[in-house]
Amino acid sequence: MNSPLKWDVLLSSQIPVVTSELPPGASEMKWSPISSTLISGERDAVLVDTFITMEQNRVLADWIAASGKNLTTIYATHGHGDHFFGVNTIQRRFPNARFVASRDAISVMRQQLSPPVLGAYWKSRFPGQIDPTLVIAEELAGDVIQLEGEELVSIPTGHTDTRSTTCLHVPSIGLVVSGDVVYNDVHIHLGESTADSRKEWIAALNMIESLKPRAVVAGHKRPGRPDAPAIIEETRQYIRGFDKIAADSETPEELYSRMFALYPNRVNPAVLWSSARGVTIDRSRPAHSI
Ligand SMILES: [Zn+2]
């Protein structure tokens, strides 16, 4: 039986980031494009992830309104602010939409709203642009969102770009909305990773691959690039490469330049720079460990 569900993706604009943490040779940084996915039936729809700034999220709300669908639910794949700061803007336009996430992702959201993170990290990077009302999700009971009789299943993926991440699987249409477990030709945020958590990340990618999806929507993607399952392997290769180079680099600068040489064209090298600075260079363990 053909599923009546359809899906569509809106990418955020790449907005400037106020920061002095720029990679060697760079004079500015922009945030990676963020994806928001609308999964819709004949009448109702579910939104997966939002954007950062009020302006970006107004564009997102207009896009949802243009679909003509009744938004019932907003789901956040994980607790990073760049994927849920838009909920208030969306709920003002769609007051009946409930906001849900996994219990563990909600604990990451709470940390993101604590003053040291919200003020020192997010508001300093996007001054005056973040909604003063930030909403924390309710726990999604039972891991399933119903949409016109079809199931959207929240699957825990452990520590990937941060702790307690998930993806949303829609078996009837072979869709995985991966959040930041999979990246699509954008430099990968590894700054919160360790050698152990990178193994967990590889396992999450293997799990998503085992679902045999027909499409995978990455949380950050290059505009225009297809949502092809091949991005699972591309992400795995990138993380393995990073893990190997991190194991025998002397400095963040060396890690950055060796990875950049492998991936000169990925979107947003500033993310690679923050990854290189964020990880502990550990030369006590062997390479090729994952
Ligand atoms: Zn993230």
PDB file of C-alpha atoms and ligand atoms in Angstrom:
ATOM      1  CA  MET A   1       0.000   0.000   0.000  1.00  0.00           C
ATOM      2  CA  ASN A   2       1.321   3.418  -0.828  1.00  0.00           C
ATOM      3  CA  SER A   3       1.844   5.648   2.154  1.00  0.00           C
ATOM      4  CA  PRO A   4       0.056   8.972   1.901  1.00  0.00           C
ATOM      5  CA  LEU A   5       2.973  10.705   3.637  1.00  0.00           C
ATOM      6  CA  LYS A   6       5.251  13.168   1.871  1.00  0.00           C
ATOM      7  CA  TRP A   7       8.226  15.160   3.094  1.00  0.00           C
ATOM      8  CA  ASP A   8      10.026  18.345   2.187  1.00  0.00           C
ATOM      9  CA  VAL A   9      13.107  20.133   3.520  1.00  0.00           C
ATOM     10  CA  LEU A  10      13.810  23.813   4.076  1.00  0.00           C
ATOM     11  CA  LEU A  11      17.410  24.902   4.616  1.00  0.00           C
ATOM     12  CA  SER A  12      18.218  27.936   6.725  1.00  0.00           C
ATOM     13  CA  SER A  13      20.268  30.787   5.375  1.00  0.00           C
ATOM     14  CA  GLN A  14      23.927  30.807   6.442  1.00  0.00           C
ATOM     15  CA  ILE A  15      24.073  33.650   8.938  1.00  0.00           C
ATOM     16  CA  PRO A  16      27.232  35.393  10.233  1.00  0.00           C
ATOM     17  CA  VAL A  17      28.566  34.286  13.623  1.00  0.00           C
ATOM     18  CA  VAL A  18      30.168  36.822  15.981  1.00  0.00           C
ATOM     19  CA  THR A  19      33.294  35.012  17.133  1.00  0.00           C
ATOM     20  CA  SER A  20      37.036  35.381  17.249  1.00  0.00           C
ATOM     21  CA  GLU A  21      37.578  31.618  16.953  1.00  0.00           C
ATOM     22  CA  LEU A  22      38.351  31.616  13.260  1.00  0.00           C
ATOM     23  CA  PRO A  23      40.379  29.015  11.408  1.00  0.00           C
ATOM     24  CA  PRO A  24      43.841  29.953  10.147  1.00  0.00           C
ATOM     25  CA  GLY A  25      43.525  32.437   7.319  1.00  0.00           C
ATOM     26  CA  ALA A  26      39.779  33.104   7.721  1.00  0.00           C
ATOM     27  CA  SER A  27      38.293  36.527   8.400  1.00  0.00           C
ATOM     28  CA  GLU A  28      34.679  35.552   9.126  1.00  0.00           C
ATOM     29  CA  MET A  29      32.480  32.628  10.063  1.00  0.00           C
ATOM     30  CA  LYS A  30      28.957  31.713   9.066  1.00  0.00           C
ATOM     31  CA  TRP A  31      26.786  29.047  10.701  1.00  0.00           C
ATOM     32  CA  SER A  32      26.256  25.879   8.691  1.00  0.00           C
ATOM     33  CA  PRO A  33      22.933  25.623   6.841  1.00  0.00           C
ATOM     34  CA  ILE A  34      20.390  23.893   9.105  1.00  0.00           C
ATOM     35  CA  SER A  35      17.659  21.619   7.765  1.00  0.00           C
ATOM     36  CA  SER A  36      14.046  21.557   8.908  1.00  0.00           C
ATOM     37  CA  THR A  37      11.876  18.743   7.580  1.00  0.00           C
ATOM     38  CA  LEU A  38       8.098  18.843   7.157  1.00  0.00           C
ATOM     39  CA  ILE A  39       6.501  15.400   7.017  1.00  0.00           C
ATOM     40  CA  SER A  40       2.923  15.705   5.917  1.00  0.00           C
ATOM     41  CA  GLY A  41      -0.196  13.662   5.323  1.00  0.00           C
ATOM     42  CA  GLU A  42      -3.317  14.843   3.529  1.00  0.00           C
ATOM     43  CA  ARG A  43      -4.218  17.293   6.247  1.00  0.00           C
ATOM     44  CA  ASP A  44      -1.720  17.206   9.130  1.00  0.00           C
ATOM     45  CA  ALA A  45       2.051  17.654   9.358  1.00  0.00           C
ATOM     46  CA  VAL A  46       4.993  17.130  11.719  1.00  0.00           C
ATOM     47  CA  LEU A  47       8.052  19.411  11.722  1.00  0.00           C
ATOM     48  CA  VAL A  48      11.476  18.031  12.594  1.00  0.00           C
ATOM     49  CA  ASP A  49      13.911  20.639  13.992  1.00  0.00           C
ATOM     50  CA  THR A  50      13.839  24.425  13.653  1.00  0.00           C
ATOM     51  CA  PHE A  51      16.452  27.161  13.074  1.00  0.00           C
ATOM     52  CA  ILE A  52      18.356  29.595  15.354  1.00  0.00           C
ATOM     53  CA  THR A  53      17.310  33.206  14.945  1.00  0.00           C
ATOM     54  CA  MET A  54      13.877  34.835  15.053  1.00  0.00           C
ATOM     55  CA  GLU A  55      14.294  35.974  11.448  1.00  0.00           C
ATOM     56  CA  GLN A  56      15.262  32.493  10.228  1.00  0.00           C
ATOM     57  CA  ASN A  57      12.307  30.991  12.072  1.00  0.00           C
ATOM     58  CA  ARG A  58       9.844  33.502  10.656  1.00  0.00           C
ATOM     59  CA  VAL A  59      10.895  32.286   7.201  1.00  0.00           C
ATOM     60  CA  LEU A  60      10.380  28.711   8.409  1.00  0.00           C
ATOM     61  CA  ALA A  61       6.892  29.533   9.746  1.00  0.00           C
ATOM     62  CA  ASP A  62       5.948  31.117   6.393  1.00  0.00           C
ATOM     63  CA  TRP A  63       7.133  27.989   4.603  1.00  0.00           C
ATOM     64  CA  ILE A  64       5.011  25.739   6.829  1.00  0.00           C
ATOM     65  CA  ALA A  65       1.993  28.005   6.342  1.00  0.00           C
ATOM     66  CA  ALA A  66       2.455  27.850   2.564  1.00  0.00           C
ATOM     67  CA  SER A  67       2.095  24.052   2.733  1.00  0.00           C
ATOM     68  CA  GLY A  68      -1.497  24.544   3.886  1.00  0.00           C
ATOM     69  CA  LYS A  69      -1.079  21.736   6.442  1.00  0.00           C
ATOM     70  CA  ASN A  70      -2.203  21.629  10.054  1.00  0.00           C
ATOM     71  CA  LEU A  71       0.980  21.428  12.135  1.00  0.00           C
ATOM     72  CA  THR A  72       0.326  19.001  14.994  1.00  0.00           C
ATOM     73  CA  THR A  73       3.840  18.378  16.309  1.00  0.00           C
ATOM     74  CA  ILE A  74       7.372  19.773  16.392  1.00  0.00           C
ATOM     75  CA  TYR A  75      10.062  17.187  17.118  1.00  0.00           C
ATOM     76  CA  ALA A  76      13.687  18.028  17.979  1.00  0.00           C
ATOM     77  CA  THR A  77      16.241  15.363  17.084  1.00  0.00           C
ATOM     78  CA  HIS A  78      18.643  16.488  19.814  1.00  0.00           C
ATOM     79  CA  GLY A  79      19.217  19.181  22.396  1.00  0.00           C
ATOM     80  CA  HIS A  80      21.507  21.621  20.568  1.00  0.00           C
ATOM     81  CA  GLY A  81      20.023  25.112  20.418  1.00  0.00           C
ATOM     82  CA  ASP A  82      20.463  25.537  16.675  1.00  0.00           C
ATOM     83  CA  HIS A  83      17.760  22.874  16.206  1.00  0.00           C
ATOM     84  CA  PHE A  84      15.123  24.066  18.718  1.00  0.00           C
ATOM     85  CA  PHE A  85      15.447  27.803  19.396  1.00  0.00           C
ATOM     86  CA  GLY A  86      12.703  28.447  16.840  1.00  0.00           C
ATOM     87  CA  VAL A  87       9.899  26.627  18.627  1.00  0.00           C
ATOM     88  CA  ASN A  88       8.289  29.734  20.155  1.00  0.00           C
ATOM     89  CA  THR A  89       8.159  31.468  16.752  1.00  0.00           C
ATOM     90  CA  ILE A  90       6.597  28.379  15.183  1.00  0.00           C
ATOM     91  CA  GLN A  91       4.095  27.835  18.031  1.00  0.00           C
ATOM     92  CA  ARG A  92       2.929  31.461  17.842  1.00  0.00           C
ATOM     93  CA  ARG A  93       1.872  30.764  14.249  1.00  0.00           C
ATOM     94  CA  PHE A  94       0.680  27.208  14.956  1.00  0.00           C
ATOM     95  CA  PRO A  95      -0.598  27.261  18.542  1.00  0.00           C
ATOM     96  CA  ASN A  96      -1.888  23.685  18.431  1.00  0.00           C
ATOM     97  CA  ALA A  97       1.541  22.210  17.651  1.00  0.00           C
ATOM     98  CA  ARG A  98       3.014  20.407  20.637  1.00  0.00           C
ATOM     99  CA  PHE A  99       6.785  20.286  21.043  1.00  0.00           C
ATOM    100  CA  VAL A 100       8.289  16.888  21.896  1.00  0.00           C
ATOM    101  CA  ALA A 101      11.695  15.246  22.222  1.00  0.00           C
ATOM    102  CA  SER A 102      13.249  12.309  23.996  1.00  0.00           C
ATOM    103  CA  ARG A 103      13.738  12.616  27.746  1.00  0.00           C
ATOM    104  CA  ASP A 104      17.528  12.613  27.421  1.00  0.00           C
ATOM    105  CA  ALA A 105      17.522  15.208  24.640  1.00  0.00           C
ATOM    106  CA  ILE A 106      15.430  17.408  26.951  1.00  0.00           C
ATOM    107  CA  SER A 107      18.206  17.285  29.546  1.00  0.00           C
ATOM    108  CA  VAL A 108      20.636  18.598  26.906  1.00  0.00           C
ATOM    109  CA  MET A 109      18.137  21.389  26.082  1.00  0.00           C
ATOM    110  CA  ARG A 110      18.096  22.409  29.744  1.00  0.00           C
ATOM    111  CA  GLN A 111      21.895  22.685  29.711  1.00  0.00           C
ATOM    112  CA  GLN A 112      21.747  24.755  26.521  1.00  0.00           C
ATOM    113  CA  LEU A 113      19.433  27.230  28.282  1.00  0.00           C
ATOM    114  CA  SER A 114      21.677  27.544  31.343  1.00  0.00           C
ATOM    115  CA  PRO A 115      23.313  30.998  31.546  1.00  0.00           C
ATOM    116  CA  PRO A 116      26.867  29.847  30.798  1.00  0.00           C
ATOM    117  CA  VAL A 117      25.781  28.208  27.555  1.00  0.00           C
ATOM    118  CA  LEU A 118      22.908  30.436  26.456  1.00  0.00           C
ATOM    119  CA  GLY A 119      24.621  33.707  27.315  1.00  0.00           C
ATOM    120  CA  ALA A 120      28.271  32.969  26.773  1.00  0.00           C
ATOM    121  CA  TYR A 121      27.872  30.774  23.718  1.00  0.00           C
ATOM    122  CA  TRP A 122      24.629  31.425  21.816  1.00  0.00           C
ATOM    123  CA  LYS A 123      23.729  35.043  22.607  1.00  0.00           C
ATOM    124  CA  SER A 124      27.291  36.251  22.125  1.00  0.00           C
ATOM    125  CA  ARG A 125      27.390  34.642  18.688  1.00  0.00           C
ATOM    126  CA  PHE A 126      23.945  35.892  17.590  1.00  0.00           C
ATOM    127  CA  PRO A 127      23.439  39.117  19.599  1.00  0.00           C
ATOM    128  CA  GLY A 128      19.825  40.330  19.670  1.00  0.00           C
ATOM    129  CA  GLN A 129      18.706  37.630  17.244  1.00  0.00           C
ATOM    130  CA  ILE A 130      17.628  34.778  19.536  1.00  0.00           C
ATOM    131  CA  ASP A 131      14.035  34.601  20.748  1.00  0.00           C
ATOM    132  CA  PRO A 132      13.819  35.762  24.386  1.00  0.00           C
ATOM    133  CA  THR A 133      11.243  33.006  24.938  1.00  0.00           C
ATOM    134  CA  LEU A 134      12.886  29.630  24.495  1.00  0.00           C
ATOM    135  CA  VAL A 135      10.682  26.578  24.890  1.00  0.00           C
ATOM    136  CA  ILE A 136      11.771  23.204  26.255  1.00  0.00           C
ATOM    137  CA  ALA A 137      10.118  20.104  24.835  1.00  0.00           C
ATOM    138  CA  GLU A 138       7.749  17.728  26.598  1.00  0.00           C
ATOM    139  CA  GLU A 139       8.894  14.157  26.761  1.00  0.00           C
ATOM    140  CA  LEU A 140       7.734  12.051  23.826  1.00  0.00           C
ATOM    141  CA  ALA A 141       6.074   9.077  25.507  1.00  0.00           C
ATOM    142  CA  GLY A 142       6.427   5.769  23.708  1.00  0.00           C
ATOM    143  CA  ASP A 143       8.931   6.964  21.075  1.00  0.00           C
ATOM    144  CA  VAL A 144       6.261   7.231  18.359  1.00  0.00           C
ATOM    145  CA  ILE A 145       4.544  10.234  16.773  1.00  0.00           C
ATOM    146  CA  GLN A 146       1.326   9.346  14.953  1.00  0.00           C
ATOM    147  CA  LEU A 147       0.592  11.113  11.697  1.00  0.00           C
ATOM    148  CA  GLU A 148      -2.688  10.186  10.010  1.00  0.00           C
ATOM    149  CA  GLY A 149      -2.323   6.558  11.064  1.00  0.00           C
ATOM    150  CA  GLU A 150       1.370   6.284  10.108  1.00  0.00           C
ATOM    151  CA  GLU A 151       4.187   5.981  12.618  1.00  0.00           C
ATOM    152  CA  LEU A 152       7.187   8.301  12.975  1.00  0.00           C
ATOM    153  CA  VAL A 153       9.612   6.535  15.285  1.00  0.00           C
ATOM    154  CA  SER A 154      12.193   8.255  17.478  1.00  0.00           C
ATOM    155  CA  ILE A 155      15.343   6.125  17.683  1.00  0.00           C
ATOM    156  CA  PRO A 156      18.090   6.883  20.225  1.00  0.00           C
ATOM    157  CA  THR A 157      21.532   7.244  18.634  1.00  0.00           C
ATOM    158  CA  GLY A 158      23.637   7.930  21.716  1.00  0.00           C
ATOM    159  CA  HIS A 159      26.543  10.359  21.723  1.00  0.00           C
ATOM    160  CA  THR A 160      27.073  11.629  18.180  1.00  0.00           C
ATOM    161  CA  ASP A 161      27.678  15.382  17.743  1.00  0.00           C
ATOM    162  CA  THR A 162      26.581  15.710  21.391  1.00  0.00           C
ATOM    163  CA  ARG A 163      25.138  13.358  23.984  1.00  0.00           C
ATOM    164  CA  SER A 164      21.646  11.818  23.856  1.00  0.00           C
ATOM    165  CA  THR A 165      20.885  12.377  20.183  1.00  0.00           C
ATOM    166  CA  THR A 166      18.161  10.684  18.135  1.00  0.00           C
ATOM    167  CA  CYS A 167      16.926  10.312  14.594  1.00  0.00           C
ATOM    168  CA  LEU A 168      13.331  10.091  13.378  1.00  0.00           C
ATOM    169  CA  HIS A 169      12.487   7.104  11.174  1.00  0.00           C
ATOM    170  CA  VAL A 170       9.413   6.954   8.975  1.00  0.00           C
ATOM    171  CA  PRO A 171       9.291   3.310   7.845  1.00  0.00           C
ATOM    172  CA  SER A 172       6.328   3.696   5.488  1.00  0.00           C
ATOM    173  CA  ILE A 173       8.272   6.066   3.215  1.00  0.00           C
ATOM    174  CA  GLY A 174      11.837   4.885   3.923  1.00  0.00           C
ATOM    175  CA  LEU A 175      12.836   8.235   5.407  1.00  0.00           C
ATOM    176  CA  VAL A 176      15.351   8.932   8.146  1.00  0.00           C
ATOM    177  CA  VAL A 177      15.571  12.490   9.447  1.00  0.00           C
ATOM    178  CA  SER A 178      18.946  12.103  11.047  1.00  0.00           C
ATOM    179  CA  GLY A 179      19.555  15.347  12.881  1.00  0.00           C
ATOM    180  CA  ASP A 180      23.294  15.704  13.378  1.00  0.00           C
ATOM    181  CA  VAL A 181      24.069  11.980  13.261  1.00  0.00           C
ATOM    182  CA  VAL A 182      24.622  12.321   9.501  1.00  0.00           C
ATOM    183  CA  TYR A 183      26.089  15.350   7.716  1.00  0.00           C
ATOM    184  CA  ASN A 184      25.679  16.176   4.055  1.00  0.00           C
ATOM    185  CA  ASP A 185      28.873  17.750   2.682  1.00  0.00           C
ATOM    186  CA  VAL A 186      29.276  20.086   5.668  1.00  0.00           C
ATOM    187  CA  HIS A 187      32.185  19.897   8.126  1.00  0.00           C
ATOM    188  CA  ILE A 188      31.179  17.727  11.079  1.00  0.00           C
ATOM    189  CA  HIS A 189      30.983  19.016  14.657  1.00  0.00           C
ATOM    190  CA  LEU A 190      33.416  16.728  16.497  1.00  0.00           C
ATOM    191  CA  GLY A 191      34.375  19.222  19.180  1.00  0.00           C
ATOM    192  CA  GLU A 192      32.333  17.377  21.826  1.00  0.00           C
ATOM    193  CA  SER A 193      33.659  13.953  20.803  1.00  0.00           C
ATOM    194  CA  THR A 194      36.178  11.579  22.333  1.00  0.00           C
ATOM    195  CA  ALA A 195      37.744   8.455  20.876  1.00  0.00           C
ATOM    196  CA  ASP A 196      35.041   6.442  22.674  1.00  0.00           C
ATOM    197  CA  SER A 197      32.115   8.599  21.596  1.00  0.00           C
ATOM    198  CA  ARG A 198      33.349   8.467  18.001  1.00  0.00           C
ATOM    199  CA  LYS A 199      32.923   4.690  18.173  1.00  0.00           C
ATOM    200  CA  GLU A 200      29.380   5.253  19.417  1.00  0.00           C
ATOM    201  CA  TRP A 201      28.818   7.605  16.487  1.00  0.00           C
ATOM    202  CA  ILE A 202      30.015   5.002  13.981  1.00  0.00           C
ATOM    203  CA  ALA A 203      27.615   2.485  15.583  1.00  0.00           C
ATOM    204  CA  ALA A 204      24.750   4.969  15.170  1.00  0.00           C
ATOM    205  CA  LEU A 205      25.604   5.363  11.474  1.00  0.00           C
ATOM    206  CA  ASN A 206      25.669   1.586  11.074  1.00  0.00           C
ATOM    207  CA  MET A 207      22.255   1.380  12.750  1.00  0.00           C
ATOM    208  CA  ILE A 208      20.777   4.002  10.398  1.00  0.00           C
ATOM    209  CA  GLU A 209      22.234   2.169   7.425  1.00  0.00           C
ATOM    210  CA  SER A 210      20.630  -1.084   8.651  1.00  0.00           C
ATOM    211  CA  LEU A 211      17.215   0.597   8.340  1.00  0.00           C
ATOM    212  CA  LYS A 212      17.888   0.691   4.566  1.00  0.00           C
ATOM    213  CA  PRO A 213      16.481   4.192   4.146  1.00  0.00           C
ATOM    214  CA  ARG A 214      15.620   5.530   0.708  1.00  0.00           C
ATOM    215  CA  ALA A 215      16.382   9.074   1.882  1.00  0.00           C
ATOM    216  CA  VAL A 216      18.421  10.554   4.737  1.00  0.00           C
ATOM    217  CA  VAL A 217      17.969  14.207   5.677  1.00  0.00           C
ATOM    218  CA  ALA A 218      21.075  15.513   7.431  1.00  0.00           C
ATOM    219  CA  GLY A 219      20.765  18.200  10.097  1.00  0.00           C
ATOM    220  CA  HIS A 220      23.318  20.289   8.199  1.00  0.00           C
ATOM    221  CA  LYS A 221      23.598  20.026   4.417  1.00  0.00           C
ATOM    222  CA  ARG A 222      24.998  21.781   1.391  1.00  0.00           C
ATOM    223  CA  PRO A 223      22.182  23.551  -0.436  1.00  0.00           C
ATOM    224  CA  GLY A 224      21.012  21.593  -3.455  1.00  0.00           C
ATOM    225  CA  ARG A 225      22.659  18.328  -2.492  1.00  0.00           C
ATOM    226  CA  PRO A 226      20.347  15.283  -2.650  1.00  0.00           C
ATOM    227  CA  ASP A 227      19.255  13.552   0.561  1.00  0.00           C
ATOM    228  CA  ALA A 228      20.907  10.332  -0.581  1.00  0.00           C
ATOM    229  CA  PRO A 229      21.723   7.426   1.763  1.00  0.00           C
ATOM    230  CA  ALA A 230      25.323   7.637   0.488  1.00  0.00           C
ATOM    231  CA  ILE A 231      25.874  10.438   2.991  1.00  0.00           C
ATOM    232  CA  ILE A 232      25.920   7.785   5.748  1.00  0.00           C
ATOM    233  CA  GLU A 233      29.150   6.342   4.372  1.00  0.00           C
ATOM    234  CA  GLU A 234      30.568   9.805   3.674  1.00  0.00           C
ATOM    235  CA  THR A 235      29.978  10.721   7.324  1.00  0.00           C
ATOM    236  CA  ARG A 236      31.549   7.472   8.523  1.00  0.00           C
ATOM    237  CA  GLN A 237      34.649   8.085   6.392  1.00  0.00           C
ATOM    238  CA  TYR A 238      35.014  11.628   7.697  1.00  0.00           C
ATOM    239  CA  ILE A 239      34.760  10.542  11.348  1.00  0.00           C
ATOM    240  CA  ARG A 240      37.199   7.677  10.828  1.00  0.00           C
ATOM    241  CA  GLY A 241      39.627  10.025   9.106  1.00  0.00           C
ATOM    242  CA  PHE A 242      39.347  12.544  11.913  1.00  0.00           C
ATOM    243  CA  ASP A 243      39.830   9.836  14.530  1.00  0.00           C
ATOM    244  CA  LYS A 244      42.946   8.549  12.815  1.00  0.00           C
ATOM    245  CA  ILE A 245      44.487  11.978  12.295  1.00  0.00           C
ATOM    246  CA  ALA A 246      43.595  13.108  15.837  1.00  0.00           C
ATOM    247  CA  ALA A 247      45.506  10.089  17.128  1.00  0.00           C
ATOM    248  CA  ASP A 248      48.811  11.189  15.590  1.00  0.00           C
ATOM    249  CA  SER A 249      48.595  14.975  15.349  1.00  0.00           C
ATOM    250  CA  GLU A 250      50.720  17.094  17.644  1.00  0.00           C
ATOM    251  CA  THR A 251      48.569  20.220  17.675  1.00  0.00           C
ATOM    252  CA  PRO A 252      45.071  21.442  16.748  1.00  0.00           C
ATOM    253  CA  GLU A 253      46.663  23.312  13.823  1.00  0.00           C
ATOM    254  CA  GLU A 254      48.108  20.068  12.452  1.00  0.00           C
ATOM    255  CA  LEU A 255      44.814  18.195  12.903  1.00  0.00           C
ATOM    256  CA  TYR A 256      42.974  21.017  11.155  1.00  0.00           C
ATOM    257  CA  SER A 257      45.315  21.277   8.206  1.00  0.00           C
ATOM    258  CA  ARG A 258      45.509  17.523   7.594  1.00  0.00           C
ATOM    259  CA  MET A 259      41.708  17.155   7.694  1.00  0.00           C
ATOM    260  CA  PHE A 260      41.263  20.259   5.546  1.00  0.00           C
ATOM    261  CA  ALA A 261      43.588  18.711   2.964  1.00  0.00           C
ATOM    262  CA  LEU A 262      41.255  15.683   2.819  1.00  0.00           C
ATOM    263  CA  TYR A 263      38.072  17.787   2.711  1.00  0.00           C
ATOM    264  CA  PRO A 264      38.950  21.133   1.093  1.00  0.00           C
ATOM    265  CA  ASN A 265      35.468  21.683  -0.330  1.00  0.00           C
ATOM    266  CA  ARG A 266      33.086  20.806   2.516  1.00  0.00           C
ATOM    267  CA  VAL A 267      30.909  23.660   3.721  1.00  0.00           C
ATOM    268  CA  ASN A 268      32.135  25.613   6.768  1.00  0.00           C
ATOM    269  CA  PRO A 269      35.779  24.858   7.661  1.00  0.00           C
ATOM    270  CA  ALA A 270      35.238  26.921  10.842  1.00  0.00           C
ATOM    271  CA  VAL A 271      33.443  23.857  12.240  1.00  0.00           C
ATOM    272  CA  LEU A 272      36.535  21.746  11.547  1.00  0.00           C
ATOM    273  CA  TRP A 273      38.620  24.339  13.366  1.00  0.00           C
ATOM    274  CA  SER A 274      36.394  24.187  16.450  1.00  0.00           C
ATOM    275  CA  SER A 275      36.487  20.360  16.286  1.00  0.00           C
ATOM    276  CA  ALA A 276      40.285  20.388  16.116  1.00  0.00           C
ATOM    277  CA  ARG A 277      40.470  22.755  19.093  1.00  0.00           C
ATOM    278  CA  GLY A 278      37.786  20.905  21.037  1.00  0.00           C
ATOM    279  CA  VAL A 279      39.221  17.411  21.082  1.00  0.00           C
ATOM    280  CA  THR A 280      42.031  16.328  23.292  1.00  0.00           C
ATOM    281  CA  ILE A 281      44.950  15.291  21.197  1.00  0.00           C
ATOM    282  CA  ASP A 282      45.647  11.801  22.485  1.00  0.00           C
ATOM    283  CA  ARG A 283      48.743  10.112  21.088  1.00  0.00           C
ATOM    284  CA  SER A 284      48.745   7.345  23.673  1.00  0.00           C
ATOM    285  CA  ARG A 285      46.360   5.121  21.739  1.00  0.00           C
ATOM    286  CA  PRO A 286      46.755   3.428  18.391  1.00  0.00           C
ATOM    287  CA  ALA A 287      45.228   4.751  15.200  1.00  0.00           C
ATOM    288  CA  HIS A 288      42.657   2.755  13.195  1.00  0.00           C
ATOM    289  CA  SER A 289      40.684   2.050  16.336  1.00  0.00           C
ATOM    290  CA  ILE A 290      37.258   2.375  14.703  1.00  0.00           C
TER     291      ILE A 290
HETATM  292 ZN    ZN B   1      23.856  19.369  16.915  1.00  0.00          ZN
END
